[in-house]
Amino acid sequence: MRKALDRCEVVCINHDAVNRVRKEMLDEEVIRNIADIFKALGDPNRVKIIRFLAQEELCVCDLAQLLGMSLSAVSHQLRALRSRRLVKFRRQGKVVYYSLDDAHIVGLFNQCLDHVTHE
């Protein structure tokens, strides 16, 4: 039988470390909200939308053209991002423009990008 290399071979709890980390534990609602954001970013089309909107404000039609998707499919993706406060919109006449909700989203995206592209 093969030994698992990714776990301890004996039980040895460092109670001091556990107590230090436990003191910094996040509230369950905050944890769920963070997980929900990562879940939203688990879709490649939503990641593309975040990337496009990090460059400039775009309308739904622009995003549909860039993604090669229907307007209704893009609107569905935008609703998912908007409900998690990742994007916001503004209406100008008959056109709805989308942008990132705030600079935190760009920072989150750029950190992920740096992580996956560094060697």
mmCIF file with all atom_site columns, C-alpha atoms in Angstrom:
data_model
loop_
_atom_site.group_PDB
_atom_site.id
_atom_site.type_symbol
_atom_site.label_atom_id
_atom_site.label_alt_id
_atom_site.label_comp_id
_atom_site.label_asym_id
_atom_site.label_entity_id
_atom_site.label_seq_id
_atom_site.pdbx_PDB_ins_code
_atom_site.Cartn_x
_atom_site.Cartn_y
_atom_site.Cartn_z
_atom_site.occupancy
_atom_site.B_iso_or_equiv
_atom_site.pdbx_formal_charge
_atom_site.auth_seq_id
_atom_site.auth_comp_id
_atom_site.auth_asym_id
_atom_site.auth_atom_id
_atom_site.pdbx_PDB_model_num
ATOM 1   C CA . MET A 1 1   ? 0.000   0.000  0.000   1.00 0.00 ? 1   MET A CA 1
ATOM 2   C CA . ARG A 1 2   ? 1.325   3.464  -0.933  1.00 0.00 ? 2   ARG A CA 1
ATOM 3   C CA . LYS A 1 3   ? 1.785   6.098  1.759   1.00 0.00 ? 3   LYS A CA 1
ATOM 4   C CA . ALA A 1 4   ? 0.080   9.428  1.314   1.00 0.00 ? 4   ALA A CA 1
ATOM 5   C CA . LEU A 1 5   ? 2.754   12.087 0.954   1.00 0.00 ? 5   LEU A CA 1
ATOM 6   C CA . ASP A 1 6   ? 0.381   14.981 1.501   1.00 0.00 ? 6   ASP A CA 1
ATOM 7   C CA . ARG A 1 7   ? -0.526  14.377 5.150   1.00 0.00 ? 7   ARG A CA 1
ATOM 8   C CA . CYS A 1 8   ? 1.189   13.881 8.491   1.00 0.00 ? 8   CYS A CA 1
ATOM 9   C CA . GLU A 1 9   ? 2.181   10.375 9.440   1.00 0.00 ? 9   GLU A CA 1
ATOM 10  C CA . VAL A 1 10  ? 1.414   11.131 13.105  1.00 0.00 ? 10  VAL A CA 1
ATOM 11  C CA . VAL A 1 11  ? -1.133  13.371 14.828  1.00 0.00 ? 11  VAL A CA 1
ATOM 12  C CA . CYS A 1 12  ? 0.687   16.364 16.291  1.00 0.00 ? 12  CYS A CA 1
ATOM 13  C CA . ILE A 1 13  ? -1.413  19.469 16.925  1.00 0.00 ? 13  ILE A CA 1
ATOM 14  C CA . ASN A 1 14  ? 0.406   22.761 17.480  1.00 0.00 ? 14  ASN A CA 1
ATOM 15  C CA . HIS A 1 15  ? -2.121  24.285 19.888  1.00 0.00 ? 15  HIS A CA 1
ATOM 16  C CA . ASP A 1 16  ? -0.389  27.687 19.951  1.00 0.00 ? 16  ASP A CA 1
ATOM 17  C CA . ALA A 1 17  ? -0.591  27.995 16.156  1.00 0.00 ? 17  ALA A CA 1
ATOM 18  C CA . VAL A 1 18  ? -4.191  26.756 16.106  1.00 0.00 ? 18  VAL A CA 1
ATOM 19  C CA . ASN A 1 19  ? -5.207  29.316 18.753  1.00 0.00 ? 19  ASN A CA 1
ATOM 20  C CA . ARG A 1 20  ? -3.437  32.180 16.934  1.00 0.00 ? 20  ARG A CA 1
ATOM 21  C CA . VAL A 1 21  ? -5.174  31.327 13.662  1.00 0.00 ? 21  VAL A CA 1
ATOM 22  C CA . ARG A 1 22  ? -8.546  30.765 15.337  1.00 0.00 ? 22  ARG A CA 1
ATOM 23  C CA . LYS A 1 23  ? -8.437  34.331 16.738  1.00 0.00 ? 23  LYS A CA 1
ATOM 24  C CA . GLU A 1 24  ? -8.237  35.650 13.172  1.00 0.00 ? 24  GLU A CA 1
ATOM 25  C CA . MET A 1 25  ? -11.145 33.532 11.907  1.00 0.00 ? 25  MET A CA 1
ATOM 26  C CA . LEU A 1 26  ? -13.565 35.409 9.639   1.00 0.00 ? 26  LEU A CA 1
ATOM 27  C CA . ASP A 1 27  ? -17.301 35.651 10.211  1.00 0.00 ? 27  ASP A CA 1
ATOM 28  C CA . GLU A 1 28  ? -19.265 32.920 8.387   1.00 0.00 ? 28  GLU A CA 1
ATOM 29  C CA . GLU A 1 29  ? -21.183 35.456 6.293   1.00 0.00 ? 29  GLU A CA 1
ATOM 30  C CA . VAL A 1 30  ? -17.927 37.040 5.110   1.00 0.00 ? 30  VAL A CA 1
ATOM 31  C CA . ILE A 1 31  ? -16.557 33.603 4.237   1.00 0.00 ? 31  ILE A CA 1
ATOM 32  C CA . ARG A 1 32  ? -19.709 32.780 2.225   1.00 0.00 ? 32  ARG A CA 1
ATOM 33  C CA . ASN A 1 33  ? -19.490 36.113 0.377   1.00 0.00 ? 33  ASN A CA 1
ATOM 34  C CA . ILE A 1 34  ? -15.855 35.513 -0.542  1.00 0.00 ? 34  ILE A CA 1
ATOM 35  C CA . ALA A 1 35  ? -16.643 31.986 -1.729  1.00 0.00 ? 35  ALA A CA 1
ATOM 36  C CA . ASP A 1 36  ? -19.531 33.375 -3.765  1.00 0.00 ? 36  ASP A CA 1
ATOM 37  C CA . ILE A 1 37  ? -17.200 35.812 -5.547  1.00 0.00 ? 37  ILE A CA 1
ATOM 38  C CA . PHE A 1 38  ? -14.763 33.032 -6.406  1.00 0.00 ? 38  PHE A CA 1
ATOM 39  C CA . LYS A 1 39  ? -17.684 30.913 -7.599  1.00 0.00 ? 39  LYS A CA 1
ATOM 40  C CA . ALA A 1 40  ? -18.772 33.748 -9.901  1.00 0.00 ? 40  ALA A CA 1
ATOM 41  C CA . LEU A 1 41  ? -15.242 34.009 -11.259 1.00 0.00 ? 41  LEU A CA 1
ATOM 42  C CA . GLY A 1 42  ? -15.221 30.257 -11.906 1.00 0.00 ? 42  GLY A CA 1
ATOM 43  C CA . ASP A 1 43  ? -16.849 30.835 -15.299 1.00 0.00 ? 43  ASP A CA 1
ATOM 44  C CA . PRO A 1 44  ? -14.429 31.666 -18.159 1.00 0.00 ? 44  PRO A CA 1
ATOM 45  C CA . ASN A 1 45  ? -16.874 34.079 -19.817 1.00 0.00 ? 45  ASN A CA 1
ATOM 46  C CA . ARG A 1 46  ? -17.226 36.046 -16.592 1.00 0.00 ? 46  ARG A CA 1
ATOM 47  C CA . VAL A 1 47  ? -13.446 36.211 -16.273 1.00 0.00 ? 47  VAL A CA 1
ATOM 48  C CA . LYS A 1 48  ? -13.302 37.590 -19.831 1.00 0.00 ? 48  LYS A CA 1
ATOM 49  C CA . ILE A 1 49  ? -15.943 40.180 -18.965 1.00 0.00 ? 49  ILE A CA 1
ATOM 50  C CA . ILE A 1 50  ? -13.939 41.292 -15.921 1.00 0.00 ? 50  ILE A CA 1
ATOM 51  C CA . ARG A 1 51  ? -10.822 41.551 -18.096 1.00 0.00 ? 51  ARG A CA 1
ATOM 52  C CA . PHE A 1 52  ? -12.618 43.604 -20.761 1.00 0.00 ? 52  PHE A CA 1
ATOM 53  C CA . LEU A 1 53  ? -14.189 45.932 -18.211 1.00 0.00 ? 53  LEU A CA 1
ATOM 54  C CA . ALA A 1 54  ? -10.840 46.415 -16.481 1.00 0.00 ? 54  ALA A CA 1
ATOM 55  C CA . GLN A 1 55  ? -9.752  48.075 -19.718 1.00 0.00 ? 55  GLN A CA 1
ATOM 56  C CA . GLU A 1 56  ? -12.797 50.262 -20.295 1.00 0.00 ? 56  GLU A CA 1
ATOM 57  C CA . GLU A 1 57  ? -16.517 50.732 -19.832 1.00 0.00 ? 57  GLU A CA 1
ATOM 58  C CA . LEU A 1 58  ? -18.512 48.765 -22.416 1.00 0.00 ? 58  LEU A CA 1
ATOM 59  C CA . CYS A 1 59  ? -22.150 48.265 -23.330 1.00 0.00 ? 59  CYS A CA 1
ATOM 60  C CA . VAL A 1 60  ? -23.847 44.873 -23.483 1.00 0.00 ? 60  VAL A CA 1
ATOM 61  C CA . CYS A 1 61  ? -23.628 44.904 -27.303 1.00 0.00 ? 61  CYS A CA 1
ATOM 62  C CA . ASP A 1 62  ? -19.851 45.484 -27.164 1.00 0.00 ? 62  ASP A CA 1
ATOM 63  C CA . LEU A 1 63  ? -19.424 42.607 -24.717 1.00 0.00 ? 63  LEU A CA 1
ATOM 64  C CA . ALA A 1 64  ? -21.594 40.301 -26.850 1.00 0.00 ? 64  ALA A CA 1
ATOM 65  C CA . GLN A 1 65  ? -19.416 41.095 -29.876 1.00 0.00 ? 65  GLN A CA 1
ATOM 66  C CA . LEU A 1 66  ? -16.190 40.464 -27.941 1.00 0.00 ? 66  LEU A CA 1
ATOM 67  C CA . LEU A 1 67  ? -17.461 37.194 -26.462 1.00 0.00 ? 67  LEU A CA 1
ATOM 68  C CA . GLY A 1 68  ? -19.273 35.930 -29.547 1.00 0.00 ? 68  GLY A CA 1
ATOM 69  C CA . MET A 1 69  ? -22.398 35.435 -27.443 1.00 0.00 ? 69  MET A CA 1
ATOM 70  C CA . SER A 1 70  ? -26.015 36.548 -27.680 1.00 0.00 ? 70  SER A CA 1
ATOM 71  C CA . LEU A 1 71  ? -27.179 39.681 -25.895 1.00 0.00 ? 71  LEU A CA 1
ATOM 72  C CA . SER A 1 72  ? -29.356 37.628 -23.544 1.00 0.00 ? 72  SER A CA 1
ATOM 73  C CA . ALA A 1 73  ? -26.465 35.291 -22.655 1.00 0.00 ? 73  ALA A CA 1
ATOM 74  C CA . VAL A 1 74  ? -24.205 38.253 -21.886 1.00 0.00 ? 74  VAL A CA 1
ATOM 75  C CA . SER A 1 75  ? -26.960 39.909 -19.838 1.00 0.00 ? 75  SER A CA 1
ATOM 76  C CA . HIS A 1 76  ? -27.291 36.701 -17.827 1.00 0.00 ? 76  HIS A CA 1
ATOM 77  C CA . GLN A 1 77  ? -23.537 36.721 -17.078 1.00 0.00 ? 77  GLN A CA 1
ATOM 78  C CA . LEU A 1 78  ? -23.651 40.406 -16.172 1.00 0.00 ? 78  LEU A CA 1
ATOM 79  C CA . ARG A 1 79  ? -26.549 39.825 -13.752 1.00 0.00 ? 79  ARG A CA 1
ATOM 80  C CA . ALA A 1 80  ? -24.460 37.193 -11.969 1.00 0.00 ? 80  ALA A CA 1
ATOM 81  C CA . LEU A 1 81  ? -21.538 39.611 -11.686 1.00 0.00 ? 81  LEU A CA 1
ATOM 82  C CA . ARG A 1 82  ? -23.756 42.524 -10.672 1.00 0.00 ? 82  ARG A CA 1
ATOM 83  C CA . SER A 1 83  ? -25.469 40.529 -7.917  1.00 0.00 ? 83  SER A CA 1
ATOM 84  C CA . ARG A 1 84  ? -22.039 39.966 -6.361  1.00 0.00 ? 84  ARG A CA 1
ATOM 85  C CA . ARG A 1 85  ? -21.131 43.647 -6.738  1.00 0.00 ? 85  ARG A CA 1
ATOM 86  C CA . LEU A 1 86  ? -18.339 42.928 -9.195  1.00 0.00 ? 86  LEU A CA 1
ATOM 87  C CA . VAL A 1 87  ? -19.782 45.147 -11.939 1.00 0.00 ? 87  VAL A CA 1
ATOM 88  C CA . LYS A 1 88  ? -22.114 48.124 -12.031 1.00 0.00 ? 88  LYS A CA 1
ATOM 89  C CA . PHE A 1 89  ? -24.050 49.769 -14.828 1.00 0.00 ? 89  PHE A CA 1
ATOM 90  C CA . ARG A 1 90  ? -25.286 53.135 -15.967 1.00 0.00 ? 90  ARG A CA 1
ATOM 91  C CA . ARG A 1 91  ? -27.891 53.951 -18.532 1.00 0.00 ? 91  ARG A CA 1
ATOM 92  C CA . GLN A 1 92  ? -27.278 56.577 -21.192 1.00 0.00 ? 92  GLN A CA 1
ATOM 93  C CA . GLY A 1 93  ? -30.426 56.953 -23.241 1.00 0.00 ? 93  GLY A CA 1
ATOM 94  C CA . LYS A 1 94  ? -31.210 53.510 -24.646 1.00 0.00 ? 94  LYS A CA 1
ATOM 95  C CA . VAL A 1 95  ? -27.717 52.098 -24.004 1.00 0.00 ? 95  VAL A CA 1
ATOM 96  C CA . VAL A 1 96  ? -26.582 50.385 -20.799 1.00 0.00 ? 96  VAL A CA 1
ATOM 97  C CA . TYR A 1 97  ? -22.863 50.641 -20.037 1.00 0.00 ? 97  TYR A CA 1
ATOM 98  C CA . TYR A 1 98  ? -21.040 48.341 -17.634 1.00 0.00 ? 98  TYR A CA 1
ATOM 99  C CA . SER A 1 99  ? -17.872 48.929 -15.639 1.00 0.00 ? 99  SER A CA 1
ATOM 100 C CA . LEU A 1 100 ? -16.164 47.285 -12.703 1.00 0.00 ? 100 LEU A CA 1
ATOM 101 C CA . ASP A 1 101 ? -17.734 48.104 -9.370  1.00 0.00 ? 101 ASP A CA 1
ATOM 102 C CA . ASP A 1 102 ? -14.498 49.447 -7.872  1.00 0.00 ? 102 ASP A CA 1
ATOM 103 C CA . ALA A 1 103 ? -10.705 49.244 -7.930  1.00 0.00 ? 103 ALA A CA 1
ATOM 104 C CA . HIS A 1 104 ? -10.705 46.193 -5.644  1.00 0.00 ? 104 HIS A CA 1
ATOM 105 C CA . ILE A 1 105 ? -11.977 44.084 -8.544  1.00 0.00 ? 105 ILE A CA 1
ATOM 106 C CA . VAL A 1 106 ? -9.047  45.127 -10.731 1.00 0.00 ? 106 VAL A CA 1
ATOM 107 C CA . GLY A 1 107 ? -6.650  44.319 -7.894  1.00 0.00 ? 107 GLY A CA 1
ATOM 108 C CA . LEU A 1 108 ? -8.215  40.906 -7.341  1.00 0.00 ? 108 LEU A CA 1
ATOM 109 C CA . PHE A 1 109 ? -8.062  40.123 -11.042 1.00 0.00 ? 109 PHE A CA 1
ATOM 110 C CA . ASN A 1 110 ? -4.469  41.350 -11.418 1.00 0.00 ? 110 ASN A CA 1
ATOM 111 C CA . GLN A 1 111 ? -3.292  39.310 -8.436  1.00 0.00 ? 111 GLN A CA 1
ATOM 112 C CA . CYS A 1 112 ? -4.871  36.187 -9.900  1.00 0.00 ? 112 CYS A CA 1
ATOM 113 C CA . LEU A 1 113 ? -3.293  36.972 -13.267 1.00 0.00 ? 113 LEU A CA 1
ATOM 114 C CA . ASP A 1 114 ? 0.116   37.467 -11.660 1.00 0.00 ? 114 ASP A CA 1
ATOM 115 C CA . HIS A 1 115 ? -0.250  34.186 -9.808  1.00 0.00 ? 115 HIS A CA 1
ATOM 116 C CA . VAL A 1 116 ? -1.141  32.092 -12.848 1.00 0.00 ? 116 VAL A CA 1
ATOM 117 C CA . THR A 1 117 ? 1.452   33.694 -15.149 1.00 0.00 ? 117 THR A CA 1
ATOM 118 C CA . HIS A 1 118 ? 4.517   33.808 -12.885 1.00 0.00 ? 118 HIS A CA 1
ATOM 119 C CA . GLU A 1 119 ? 7.047   31.019 -13.050 1.00 0.00 ? 119 GLU A CA 1
#
